[in-house]
Amino acid sequence: MSWNYDDATSVPDPSSAGTESVGAESDGAASGVEASLSAAHPSDTVYSSGTLQASSTVQSLARGLDVIRSFDAEHPSMTLTEVAGRTGLSRATARRFLLTLAELGYVRFDGKYFELTSRVLQLGYSYLSSHTLPQIIEPALEQLSGELNESCSASVLDDDDIVYIARVHTRRIMRIGISVGTRLPAFATSMGRVLLAYLPVSERDAAISQLKADPLTPATITTPEALARELDAVREQGFCVVNQELEVGLQSVAVPVFGPEGDAVCALNLSMSVVPGTTSAPRLETIVPALKATADRIGADLRAKK
C-alpha cells in the first residue's frame, strides 16, 4: 500500500495484491488519508515510499522538538554528547535529528558544536502572527509600563511552565534574560499562580498534586498543601503577589485576563526589584488597580474581536 497525496486517497500497491485496502474500512462514510489512518491499525500504516508507522512518526516529531528545546540561555552551543545527555537520546539518534535540523537550516555545526540559527524564530513567529492576543497585549503593556515605570509582561500557561508572549522592560531586574518565548516554572511565578488558580478545579487539583519542586530561593513554596492554600487566596482576591520566591530581590504582582468564554487566557504582571530579605508588599494600592484596568481593556478587545 502506498499513499498518493495528489488525490489524498489510498492506492493499492501491486506487491500487496490480495490484501485488504487500508482505506476500505469505515463503510465509505469517510475517505482520504485522515480517515484511512484512523481506520487502519497503526502497524499497517505507511507514509509515502517509506515504512514509518503513525506512532513512530509522532514520536520522531516529539524528539525533534526536544532537541530544539534542549538549547537555552545556559546551553546556547552544545556538542553531540551534550545534546544527547540533555534530551535522553542515544548519540546516534541525537545525531540524526541534529543533521536533519541542520539540513533544514534550524541548526548550524562548526565541526564540534551545534547551535540554533535564527530560522527557529519562524516557529515562534507563526504563533505570534496567527494569534491576536500578543498583538492586543503589547500596546497595553507599553502604556502600563509607562504609567508605573516598571517592567510589565504577559504569559500563557503551558503544562508546568509559563511562556512569555509579550514583555516591556524598563531595566534589567533579573539575573536571567526575559524575552518573548522565555519559560519559567508556573508554581514560583505570580503569573503562573494566577493561571493555575483560574484553571477548572479538576485541572488545578491535578497540577497541585503533581507538584515536585525544588526551592529556587529560601522563600519558595514547594509543597502541594502550601501551593493549594496560595491558589485559593489568589482566586479569592483576584491577584497574586510573589515576593522573592523566583529570585532573591525580585517581587511581582499579577492578574488574570479573561477571554470571551470567561476563562483566564493569559496573565499580566509587573515586576520590581527590592532589597533582599524585604518582607513588605509592593505598592498594591496603585499597582493592582492599574493591572486590573489593563486586563479589563485587553479582555474587552478580545471579546470585540470574537
Short mmCIF file of C-alpha atoms in Angstrom, two decimals:
data_model
loop_
_atom_site.label_atom_id
_atom_site.label_comp_id
_atom_site.label_asym_id
_atom_site.label_seq_id
_atom_site.Cartn_x
_atom_site.Cartn_y
_atom_site.Cartn_z
CA MET A 1 0.00 0.00 0.00
CA SER A 2 1.28 3.50 -0.80
CA TRP A 3 -0.26 6.94 -0.48
CA ASN A 4 -0.99 9.21 -3.38
CA TYR A 5 -1.07 12.74 -1.98
CA ASP A 6 -2.37 14.23 -5.23
CA ASP A 7 -5.87 12.88 -4.69
CA ALA A 8 -5.49 12.06 -0.95
CA THR A 9 -6.78 8.52 -1.40
CA SER A 10 -5.19 5.15 -0.75
CA VAL A 11 -3.67 3.44 -3.76
CA PRO A 12 -3.11 -0.33 -3.77
CA ASP A 13 0.48 -1.37 -4.24
CA PRO A 14 0.95 -4.21 -6.76
CA SER A 15 3.07 -6.07 -4.27
CA SER A 16 0.14 -6.17 -1.83
CA ALA A 17 -2.37 -7.79 -4.19
CA GLY A 18 -4.87 -9.92 -2.37
CA THR A 19 -4.62 -7.93 0.85
CA GLU A 20 -7.30 -5.64 2.21
CA SER A 21 -7.02 -1.95 1.30
CA VAL A 22 -6.26 0.27 4.31
CA GLY A 23 -8.82 2.78 3.10
CA ALA A 24 -11.58 0.23 2.62
CA GLU A 25 -12.92 0.45 6.15
CA SER A 26 -15.44 2.97 7.55
CA ASP A 27 -18.16 1.72 5.13
CA GLY A 28 -17.48 4.58 2.73
CA ALA A 29 -18.52 7.19 5.29
CA ALA A 30 -15.17 8.92 5.06
CA SER A 31 -12.34 8.94 2.57
CA GLY A 32 -8.84 10.31 2.22
CA VAL A 33 -5.66 9.94 4.18
CA GLU A 34 -7.05 11.13 7.53
CA ALA A 35 -9.99 8.69 7.51
CA SER A 36 -7.78 5.83 6.36
CA LEU A 37 -5.20 6.49 9.04
CA SER A 38 -7.85 6.49 11.78
CA ALA A 39 -9.41 3.30 10.44
CA ALA A 40 -6.18 1.40 9.94
CA HIS A 41 -4.18 -0.37 12.59
CA PRO A 42 -1.02 1.66 13.26
CA SER A 43 1.18 -1.27 12.27
CA ASP A 44 -0.40 -1.26 8.80
CA THR A 45 0.01 2.47 8.17
CA VAL A 46 2.56 3.52 5.56
CA TYR A 47 3.56 7.02 4.54
CA SER A 48 4.79 7.85 1.00
CA SER A 49 7.55 5.47 -0.03
CA GLY A 50 8.73 4.62 3.48
CA THR A 51 7.51 2.25 6.14
CA LEU A 52 7.23 4.63 9.11
CA GLN A 53 4.31 3.85 11.36
CA ALA A 54 1.98 6.64 12.52
CA SER A 55 3.06 6.16 16.14
CA SER A 56 6.78 6.39 15.35
CA THR A 57 6.24 9.45 13.16
CA VAL A 58 4.63 11.31 16.06
CA GLN A 59 7.46 10.20 18.33
CA SER A 60 10.01 11.44 15.82
CA LEU A 61 8.40 14.87 15.76
CA ALA A 62 8.36 14.99 19.56
CA ARG A 63 12.03 14.03 19.73
CA GLY A 64 12.97 16.63 17.14
CA LEU A 65 11.24 19.31 19.19
CA ASP A 66 13.02 18.03 22.32
CA VAL A 67 16.33 18.58 20.53
CA ILE A 68 15.39 22.16 19.69
CA ARG A 69 14.20 22.84 23.25
CA SER A 70 17.43 21.46 24.71
CA PHE A 71 19.17 24.67 23.65
CA ASP A 72 18.61 27.59 26.02
CA ALA A 73 20.34 30.60 27.55
CA GLU A 74 22.61 28.37 29.60
CA HIS A 75 23.24 25.93 26.74
CA PRO A 76 23.39 28.02 23.54
CA SER A 77 26.06 25.80 21.98
CA MET A 78 26.50 22.08 22.62
CA THR A 79 28.38 19.04 21.42
CA LEU A 80 26.58 15.93 20.20
CA THR A 81 27.21 14.24 23.56
CA GLU A 82 25.73 17.18 25.45
CA VAL A 83 22.59 17.25 23.30
CA ALA A 84 22.15 13.51 23.76
CA GLY A 85 22.54 13.91 27.51
CA ARG A 86 20.01 16.76 27.81
CA THR A 87 17.39 15.00 25.68
CA GLY A 88 17.89 11.44 26.93
CA LEU A 89 18.50 10.24 23.38
CA SER A 90 21.31 7.99 22.24
CA ARG A 91 24.18 9.68 20.44
CA ALA A 92 23.19 8.04 17.16
CA THR A 93 19.57 9.21 17.44
CA ALA A 94 20.56 12.73 18.53
CA ARG A 95 22.99 12.89 15.59
CA ARG A 96 20.24 12.04 13.09
CA PHE A 97 17.96 14.74 14.44
CA LEU A 98 20.72 17.35 14.55
CA LEU A 99 21.79 16.62 10.99
CA THR A 100 18.18 16.82 9.82
CA LEU A 101 17.71 20.15 11.61
CA ALA A 102 20.99 21.38 10.11
CA GLU A 103 19.86 20.41 6.63
CA LEU A 104 16.60 22.31 7.19
CA GLY A 105 18.51 25.37 8.40
CA TYR A 106 17.43 25.32 12.05
CA VAL A 107 20.84 24.27 13.41
CA ARG A 108 24.42 25.08 12.43
CA PHE A 109 27.51 22.99 13.11
CA ASP A 110 31.11 24.23 13.27
CA GLY A 111 32.74 20.81 13.39
CA LYS A 112 32.36 20.38 17.13
CA TYR A 113 29.45 22.43 18.45
CA PHE A 114 25.83 22.70 17.38
CA GLU A 115 23.74 25.82 17.89
CA LEU A 116 20.35 27.07 16.77
CA THR A 117 20.00 29.50 13.90
CA SER A 118 17.64 32.45 13.59
CA ARG A 119 15.33 30.31 11.44
CA VAL A 120 13.98 28.81 14.67
CA LEU A 121 12.35 32.19 15.29
CA GLN A 122 9.97 31.42 12.43
CA LEU A 123 8.36 28.74 14.58
CA GLY A 124 7.55 31.24 17.31
CA TYR A 125 6.55 33.90 14.81
CA SER A 126 3.95 31.53 13.40
CA TYR A 127 2.22 31.63 16.78
CA LEU A 128 2.60 35.37 17.21
CA SER A 129 1.37 36.20 13.72
CA SER A 130 -1.60 33.83 13.83
CA HIS A 131 -2.91 34.93 17.23
CA THR A 132 -4.40 38.31 18.06
CA LEU A 133 -3.55 38.02 21.76
CA PRO A 134 0.09 39.24 21.61
CA GLN A 135 -0.89 41.98 19.15
CA ILE A 136 -3.56 43.30 21.52
CA ILE A 137 -1.41 42.97 24.64
CA GLU A 138 1.78 44.74 23.53
CA PRO A 139 0.43 48.31 23.27
CA ALA A 140 -1.48 47.86 26.52
CA LEU A 141 1.70 46.74 28.30
CA GLU A 142 3.63 49.69 26.90
CA GLN A 143 1.03 52.07 28.32
CA LEU A 144 1.02 50.32 31.69
CA SER A 145 4.81 50.30 31.91
CA GLY A 146 4.89 53.99 31.09
CA GLU A 147 2.37 54.77 33.82
CA LEU A 148 4.14 52.81 36.58
CA ASN A 149 7.72 52.96 35.29
CA GLU A 150 8.19 49.24 35.90
CA SER A 151 8.71 46.19 33.70
CA CYS A 152 5.48 44.50 32.57
CA SER A 153 4.88 41.11 30.97
CA ALA A 154 2.21 38.74 29.73
CA SER A 155 2.31 34.96 29.62
CA VAL A 156 0.25 31.85 28.96
CA LEU A 157 0.30 28.51 30.74
CA ASP A 158 1.98 25.57 29.03
CA ASP A 159 1.93 22.42 31.18
CA ASP A 160 4.01 23.22 34.28
CA ASP A 161 5.53 26.41 32.85
CA ILE A 162 4.52 29.88 31.85
CA VAL A 163 5.64 31.12 28.43
CA TYR A 164 6.15 34.84 27.88
CA ILE A 165 4.17 36.17 24.91
CA ALA A 166 4.85 39.90 25.44
CA ARG A 167 7.20 41.98 27.56
CA VAL A 168 8.09 45.64 28.09
CA HIS A 169 11.10 46.15 30.36
CA THR A 170 12.42 49.34 31.87
CA ARG A 171 15.66 47.93 33.28
CA ARG A 172 17.35 44.61 33.98
CA ILE A 173 15.93 43.30 37.27
CA MET A 174 16.60 39.55 36.94
CA ARG A 175 19.77 37.54 36.59
CA ILE A 176 18.29 35.69 33.62
CA GLY A 177 17.23 37.50 30.47
CA ILE A 178 13.48 37.56 29.90
CA SER A 179 12.07 37.84 26.39
CA VAL A 180 9.18 36.50 24.32
CA GLY A 181 9.36 32.71 24.47
CA THR A 182 11.11 32.50 27.85
CA ARG A 183 9.76 29.72 30.05
CA LEU A 184 9.63 29.80 33.86
CA PRO A 185 8.11 27.37 36.39
CA ALA A 186 4.48 28.29 36.99
CA PHE A 187 4.43 27.36 40.67
CA ALA A 188 7.04 30.01 41.59
CA THR A 189 5.82 32.93 39.49
CA SER A 190 2.98 35.39 40.03
CA MET A 191 1.57 34.87 36.52
CA GLY A 192 1.85 31.12 36.85
CA ARG A 193 -0.08 31.08 40.11
CA VAL A 194 -2.79 33.29 38.65
CA LEU A 195 -3.22 30.96 35.69
CA LEU A 196 -3.17 27.86 37.90
CA ALA A 197 -5.70 29.41 40.29
CA TYR A 198 -8.21 30.00 37.49
CA LEU A 199 -7.96 26.56 35.94
CA PRO A 200 -11.03 24.30 36.18
CA VAL A 201 -10.98 22.68 39.62
CA SER A 202 -10.03 19.22 38.34
CA GLU A 203 -7.10 20.57 36.32
CA ARG A 204 -5.93 22.79 39.16
CA ASP A 205 -6.05 19.90 41.65
CA ALA A 206 -4.12 17.67 39.23
CA ALA A 207 -1.44 20.33 38.81
CA ILE A 208 -1.13 20.75 42.57
CA SER A 209 -0.95 17.02 43.25
CA GLN A 210 1.83 16.57 40.70
CA LEU A 211 3.97 19.37 42.15
CA LYS A 212 7.56 18.24 42.59
CA ALA A 213 9.51 21.40 43.10
CA ASP A 214 12.93 22.30 44.43
CA PRO A 215 13.18 25.66 46.23
CA LEU A 216 14.52 28.37 43.97
CA THR A 217 15.10 30.68 46.95
CA PRO A 218 14.66 30.24 50.73
CA ALA A 219 11.14 31.71 50.37
CA THR A 220 9.86 29.42 47.60
CA ILE A 221 6.65 27.46 48.23
CA THR A 222 7.37 23.82 47.39
CA THR A 223 4.64 21.68 48.98
CA PRO A 224 1.28 20.88 47.38
CA GLU A 225 -0.56 21.91 50.56
CA ALA A 226 1.05 25.36 50.66
CA LEU A 227 0.51 25.90 46.95
CA ALA A 228 -3.17 24.92 47.25
CA ARG A 229 -3.69 27.49 50.04
CA GLU A 230 -1.91 30.13 47.96
CA LEU A 231 -4.02 29.44 44.86
CA ASP A 232 -7.22 29.65 46.90
CA ALA A 233 -6.13 33.06 48.18
CA VAL A 234 -5.21 34.22 44.67
CA ARG A 235 -8.61 33.28 43.29
CA GLU A 236 -10.42 34.94 46.18
CA GLN A 237 -8.57 38.26 45.94
CA GLY A 238 -8.16 38.31 42.14
CA PHE A 239 -4.41 38.91 42.04
CA CYS A 240 -1.14 37.32 43.14
CA VAL A 241 1.95 38.71 44.83
CA VAL A 242 5.19 36.70 44.75
CA ASN A 243 7.92 38.02 46.99
CA GLN A 244 11.40 36.72 46.18
CA GLU A 245 10.29 33.13 45.57
CA LEU A 246 11.58 33.00 42.00
CA GLU A 247 14.69 35.08 42.61
CA VAL A 248 16.05 36.91 45.63
CA GLY A 249 15.49 40.64 45.26
CA LEU A 250 12.52 40.29 42.88
CA GLN A 251 8.85 40.94 43.63
CA SER A 252 5.98 40.70 41.16
CA VAL A 253 2.23 41.22 41.06
CA ALA A 254 -0.05 39.50 38.52
CA VAL A 255 -3.70 39.48 37.46
CA PRO A 256 -5.66 37.30 35.02
CA VAL A 257 -7.00 38.35 31.62
CA PHE A 258 -10.38 36.80 30.89
CA GLY A 259 -11.32 35.83 27.35
CA PRO A 260 -14.68 35.73 25.58
CA GLU A 261 -15.55 32.41 27.22
CA GLY A 262 -14.81 33.69 30.72
CA ASP A 263 -11.62 31.68 31.17
CA ALA A 264 -8.20 33.10 32.03
CA VAL A 265 -6.49 33.19 28.64
CA CYS A 266 -3.30 34.80 29.92
CA ALA A 267 -1.87 36.75 32.84
CA LEU A 268 -0.26 40.17 33.19
CA ASN A 269 2.36 41.09 35.73
CA LEU A 270 4.52 43.91 36.93
CA SER A 271 7.97 43.15 38.31
CA MET A 272 10.17 45.28 40.51
CA SER A 273 13.44 44.93 42.36
CA VAL A 274 13.53 45.05 46.15
CA VAL A 275 16.18 44.86 48.83
CA PRO A 276 16.91 41.17 49.51
CA GLY A 277 15.07 40.00 52.59
CA THR A 278 12.38 42.66 52.32
CA THR A 279 9.02 41.36 53.50
CA SER A 280 6.90 44.42 52.80
CA ALA A 281 4.34 44.22 49.99
CA PRO A 282 4.77 46.36 46.87
CA ARG A 283 2.56 49.37 46.15
CA LEU A 284 -0.59 47.26 45.83
CA GLU A 285 -2.99 50.18 46.14
CA THR A 286 -1.51 51.60 42.92
CA ILE A 287 -0.33 48.52 41.07
CA VAL A 288 -3.34 46.21 41.37
CA PRO A 289 -5.96 48.70 40.05
CA ALA A 290 -3.66 49.61 37.13
CA LEU A 291 -3.07 45.95 36.27
CA LYS A 292 -6.76 45.08 36.51
CA ALA A 293 -7.76 48.06 34.35
CA THR A 294 -5.26 46.96 31.69
CA ALA A 295 -6.51 43.37 31.88
CA ASP A 296 -10.11 44.56 31.52
CA ARG A 297 -9.24 46.56 28.39
CA ILE A 298 -7.47 43.58 26.84
CA GLY A 299 -10.40 41.32 27.69
CA ALA A 300 -12.85 43.76 26.10
CA ASP A 301 -10.73 43.88 22.94
CA LEU A 302 -10.69 40.08 22.79
CA ARG A 303 -14.46 39.90 23.14
CA ALA A 304 -14.87 42.53 20.44
CA LYS A 305 -12.73 40.53 18.01
CA LYS A 306 -14.54 37.25 18.59
#
